[in-house]
Coordinates of C-alpha atoms and ligand atoms in Angstrom, one line a residue:
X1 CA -9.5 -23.1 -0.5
X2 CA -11.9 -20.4 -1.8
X3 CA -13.9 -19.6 -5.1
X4 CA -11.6 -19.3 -7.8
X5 CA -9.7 -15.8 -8.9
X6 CA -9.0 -13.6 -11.5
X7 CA -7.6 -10.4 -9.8
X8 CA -5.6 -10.0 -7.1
X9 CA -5.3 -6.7 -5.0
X10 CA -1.1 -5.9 -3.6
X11 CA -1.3 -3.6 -0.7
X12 CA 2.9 -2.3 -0.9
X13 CA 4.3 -1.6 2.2
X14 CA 4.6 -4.6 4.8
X15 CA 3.4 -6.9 2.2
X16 CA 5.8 -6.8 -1.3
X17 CA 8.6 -4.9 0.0
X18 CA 10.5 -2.8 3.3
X19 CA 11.7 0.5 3.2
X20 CA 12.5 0.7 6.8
X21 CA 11.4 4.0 7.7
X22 CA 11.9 5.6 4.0
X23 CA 8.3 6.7 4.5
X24 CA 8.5 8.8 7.2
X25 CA 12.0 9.9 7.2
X26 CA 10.7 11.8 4.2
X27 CA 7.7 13.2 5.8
X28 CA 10.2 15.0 8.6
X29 CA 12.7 16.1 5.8
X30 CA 9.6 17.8 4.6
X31 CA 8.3 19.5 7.8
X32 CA 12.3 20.3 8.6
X33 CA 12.4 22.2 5.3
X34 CA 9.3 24.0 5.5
X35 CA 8.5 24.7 9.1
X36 CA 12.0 23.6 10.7
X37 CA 10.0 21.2 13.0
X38 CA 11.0 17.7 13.5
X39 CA 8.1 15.7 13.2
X40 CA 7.9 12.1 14.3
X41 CA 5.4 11.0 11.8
X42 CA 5.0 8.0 13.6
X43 CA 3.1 9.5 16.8
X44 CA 0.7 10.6 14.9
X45 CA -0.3 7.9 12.5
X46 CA -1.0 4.0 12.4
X47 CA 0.4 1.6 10.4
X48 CA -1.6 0.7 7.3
X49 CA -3.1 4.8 6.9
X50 CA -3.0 6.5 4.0
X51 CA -0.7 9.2 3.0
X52 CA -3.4 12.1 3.3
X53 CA -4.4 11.3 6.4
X54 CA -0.8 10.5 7.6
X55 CA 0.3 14.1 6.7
X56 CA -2.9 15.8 7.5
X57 CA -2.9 14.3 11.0
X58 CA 0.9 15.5 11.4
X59 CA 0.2 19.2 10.2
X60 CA -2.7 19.2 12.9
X61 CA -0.7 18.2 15.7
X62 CA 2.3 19.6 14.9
X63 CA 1.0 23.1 13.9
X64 CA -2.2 23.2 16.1
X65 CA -4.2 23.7 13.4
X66 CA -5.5 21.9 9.2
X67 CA -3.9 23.1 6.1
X68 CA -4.3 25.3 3.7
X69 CA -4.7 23.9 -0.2
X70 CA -1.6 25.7 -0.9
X71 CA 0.3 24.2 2.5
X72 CA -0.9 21.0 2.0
X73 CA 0.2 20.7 -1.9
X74 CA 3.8 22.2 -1.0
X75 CA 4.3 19.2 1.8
X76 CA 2.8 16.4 -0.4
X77 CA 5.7 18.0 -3.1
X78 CA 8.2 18.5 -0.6
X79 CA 7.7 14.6 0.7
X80 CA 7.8 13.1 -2.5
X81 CA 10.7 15.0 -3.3
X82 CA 13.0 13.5 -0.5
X83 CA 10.8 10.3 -0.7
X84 CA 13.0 9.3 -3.6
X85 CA 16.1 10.1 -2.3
X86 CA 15.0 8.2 1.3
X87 CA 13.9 5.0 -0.5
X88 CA 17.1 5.0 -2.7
X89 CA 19.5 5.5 0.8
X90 CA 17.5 3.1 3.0
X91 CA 19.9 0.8 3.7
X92 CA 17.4 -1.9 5.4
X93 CA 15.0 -1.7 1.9
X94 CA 14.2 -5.0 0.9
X95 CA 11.9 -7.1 -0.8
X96 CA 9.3 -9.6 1.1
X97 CA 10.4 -13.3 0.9
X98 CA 8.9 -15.2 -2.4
X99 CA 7.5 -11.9 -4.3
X100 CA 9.9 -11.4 -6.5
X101 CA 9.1 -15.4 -7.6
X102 CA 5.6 -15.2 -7.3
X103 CA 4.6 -12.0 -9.0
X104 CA 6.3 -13.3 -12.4
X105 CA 4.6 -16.4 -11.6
X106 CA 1.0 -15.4 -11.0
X107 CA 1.1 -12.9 -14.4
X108 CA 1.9 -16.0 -16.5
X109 CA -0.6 -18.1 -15.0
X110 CA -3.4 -15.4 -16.1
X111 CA -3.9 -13.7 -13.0
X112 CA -5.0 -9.5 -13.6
X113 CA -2.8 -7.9 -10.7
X114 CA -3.4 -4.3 -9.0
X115 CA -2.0 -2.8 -6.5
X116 CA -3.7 -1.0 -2.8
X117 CA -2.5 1.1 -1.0
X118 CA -2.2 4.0 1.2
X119 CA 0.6 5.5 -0.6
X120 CA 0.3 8.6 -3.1
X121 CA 0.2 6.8 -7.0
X122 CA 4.0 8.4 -7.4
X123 CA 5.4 7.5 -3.9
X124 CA 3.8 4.4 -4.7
X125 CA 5.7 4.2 -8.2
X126 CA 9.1 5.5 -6.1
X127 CA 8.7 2.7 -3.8
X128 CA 8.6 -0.5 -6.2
X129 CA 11.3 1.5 -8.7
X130 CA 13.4 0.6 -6.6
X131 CA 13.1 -3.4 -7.0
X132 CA 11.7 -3.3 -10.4
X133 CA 8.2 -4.1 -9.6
X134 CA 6.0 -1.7 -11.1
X135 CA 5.9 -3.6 -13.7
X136 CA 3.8 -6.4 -12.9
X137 CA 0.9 -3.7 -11.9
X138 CA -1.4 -2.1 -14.3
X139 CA -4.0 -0.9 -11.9
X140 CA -4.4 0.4 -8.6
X141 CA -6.2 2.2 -5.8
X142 CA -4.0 4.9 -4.1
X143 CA -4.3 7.2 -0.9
X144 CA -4.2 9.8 -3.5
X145 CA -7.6 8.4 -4.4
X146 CA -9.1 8.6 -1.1
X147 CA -8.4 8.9 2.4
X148 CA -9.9 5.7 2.9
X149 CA -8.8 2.4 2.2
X150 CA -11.9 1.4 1.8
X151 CA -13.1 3.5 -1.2
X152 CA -9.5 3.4 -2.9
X153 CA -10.1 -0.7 -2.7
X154 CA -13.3 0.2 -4.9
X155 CA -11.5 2.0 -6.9
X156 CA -9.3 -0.2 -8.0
X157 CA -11.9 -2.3 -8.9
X158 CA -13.3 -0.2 -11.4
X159 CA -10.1 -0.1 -12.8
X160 CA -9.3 -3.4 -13.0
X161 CA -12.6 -3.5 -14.8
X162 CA -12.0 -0.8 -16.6
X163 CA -8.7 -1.8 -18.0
X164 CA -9.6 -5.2 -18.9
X165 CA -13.0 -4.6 -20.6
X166 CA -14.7 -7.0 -18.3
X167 CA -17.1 -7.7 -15.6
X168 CA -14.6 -9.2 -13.0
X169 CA -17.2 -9.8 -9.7
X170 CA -16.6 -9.1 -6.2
X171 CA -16.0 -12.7 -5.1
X172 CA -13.3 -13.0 -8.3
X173 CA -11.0 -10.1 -6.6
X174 CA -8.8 -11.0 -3.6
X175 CA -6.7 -8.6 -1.6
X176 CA -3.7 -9.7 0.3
X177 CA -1.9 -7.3 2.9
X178 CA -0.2 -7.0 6.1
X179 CA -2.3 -5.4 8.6
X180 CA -6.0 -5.3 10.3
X181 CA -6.8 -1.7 8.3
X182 CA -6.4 -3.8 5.3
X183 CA -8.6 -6.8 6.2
X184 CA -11.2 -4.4 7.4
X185 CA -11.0 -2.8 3.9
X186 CA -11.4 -5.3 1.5
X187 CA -14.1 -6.5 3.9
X188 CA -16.1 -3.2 3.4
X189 CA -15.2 -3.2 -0.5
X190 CA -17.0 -6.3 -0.1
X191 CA -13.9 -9.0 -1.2
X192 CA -11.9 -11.5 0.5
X193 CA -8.3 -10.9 2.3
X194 CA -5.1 -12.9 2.7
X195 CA -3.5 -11.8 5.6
X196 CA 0.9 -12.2 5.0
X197 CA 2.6 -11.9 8.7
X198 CA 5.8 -11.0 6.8
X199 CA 6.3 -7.6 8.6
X200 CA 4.5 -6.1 11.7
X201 CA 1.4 -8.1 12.8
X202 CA 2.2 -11.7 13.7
X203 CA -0.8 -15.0 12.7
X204 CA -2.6 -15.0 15.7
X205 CA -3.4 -10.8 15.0
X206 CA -3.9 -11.2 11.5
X207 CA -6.4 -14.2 12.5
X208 CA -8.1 -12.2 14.9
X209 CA -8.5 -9.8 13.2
X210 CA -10.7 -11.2 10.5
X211 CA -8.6 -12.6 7.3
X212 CA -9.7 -15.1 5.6
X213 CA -6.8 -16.3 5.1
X214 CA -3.3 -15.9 7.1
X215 CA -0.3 -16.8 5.5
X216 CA 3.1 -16.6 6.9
X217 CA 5.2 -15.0 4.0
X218 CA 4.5 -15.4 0.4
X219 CA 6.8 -17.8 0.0
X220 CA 3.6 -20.1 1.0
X221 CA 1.2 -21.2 -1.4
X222 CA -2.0 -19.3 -2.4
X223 CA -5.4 -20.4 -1.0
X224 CA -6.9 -20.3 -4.6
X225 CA -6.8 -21.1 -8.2
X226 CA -7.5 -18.9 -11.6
X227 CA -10.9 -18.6 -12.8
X228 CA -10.7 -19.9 -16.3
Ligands
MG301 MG1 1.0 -2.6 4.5

């Protein structure tokens, strides 16, 4: 058990929901459109990075050189684009065990919930369409905020701040994600993690790796109560 809460920080992928491989199929129907090259997206990338780095690293390795403004624009629209039509065909999409109780549950108790994440806001906003769960999320930090996790965790934050008119402190935020990158972020932003071993990284990894907290799905209970 920990301090008491009053926001809690989603990361998306791994964590509330699955679109087995959604994600990166669109990334190579983008690169197959535009330079008829079939990109593996997941040579070049680790789980848990965030979408600009993801496709900047891709470009570089698969064109030998960065993007342009212009190039990089056209694959970010060109990913979104099939990213909708990837996340509505995946047929292993699915959301986590217990979210779709608990997020319902948590907004009546009184808890402020954001989301963080690597993802672009709208393929963020694609993503949870498909489950209905943008709703319970009225801030966020999002890769297109940053290329690091870190500062996106900071600014979501703000927001949270922002949007509620309040002074919400470090040590009343809480993140909870699914890999090491987001430990080591909400460690930097300077809050606490829950660790869910719901999708890639097992308990011992998660442990390991820092959390504060390791749960095995989110069907468990939370280490914490609200702030009142
Ligand atoms: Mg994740």
């Amino acid at each position: 058990m920990t301090s008491d809460k009053v926001a809690i920080l989603f990361d998306i992928d791994g964590t509330l929901i699955v679109t087995d491989g959604a994600g990166s199929t669109s990334w190579s129907m983008a690169f197959k459109e535009i330079y008829n090259i079939d990109a593996q997206i997941d040579r070049y990338s680790d789980i848990g990075m965030t979408d600009p780095e993801v496709a900047r690293r891709t470009f570089e390795a698969v064109i030998g050189r960065a993007p342009t403004k212009a190039e990089f624009s056209r694959l970010l629209e060109r990913r979104m684009h099939y990213l909708t039509e990837s996340v509505q065909d995946s047929k292993g999409y699915h959301v986590l065990p217990g979210v779709e109780d608990l997020l319902p549950k948590l907004i009546a108790q009184g808890y402020l919930l954001g989301l963080v994440t690597g993802n672009l806001e709208a393929a963020a906003h694609i993503k949870l369409h498909r489950a209905s769960l943008n709703r319970f999320f009225s801030f966020g930090g999002y890769g297109s905020d940053s290329p690091s996790r870190t500062e996106l965790t900071i600014l979501a934050m703000r927001r949270a701040n922002v949007i509620y008119g309040g002074s919400i402190t470090h040590d009343e935020f809480i993140a909870i994600g699914d890999t090491p990158n987001d430990i080591i972020a909400a460690h930097e932003a300077g809050i606490e993690c829950i660790a869910v071993a719901s999708h890639k990284y097992d308990v011992d990894t998660l442990k390991a790796a820092g959390a504060d907290f390791v749960l095995a799905s989110l069907l468990d209970e939370l280490p914490f109560k609200l702030k009142m």
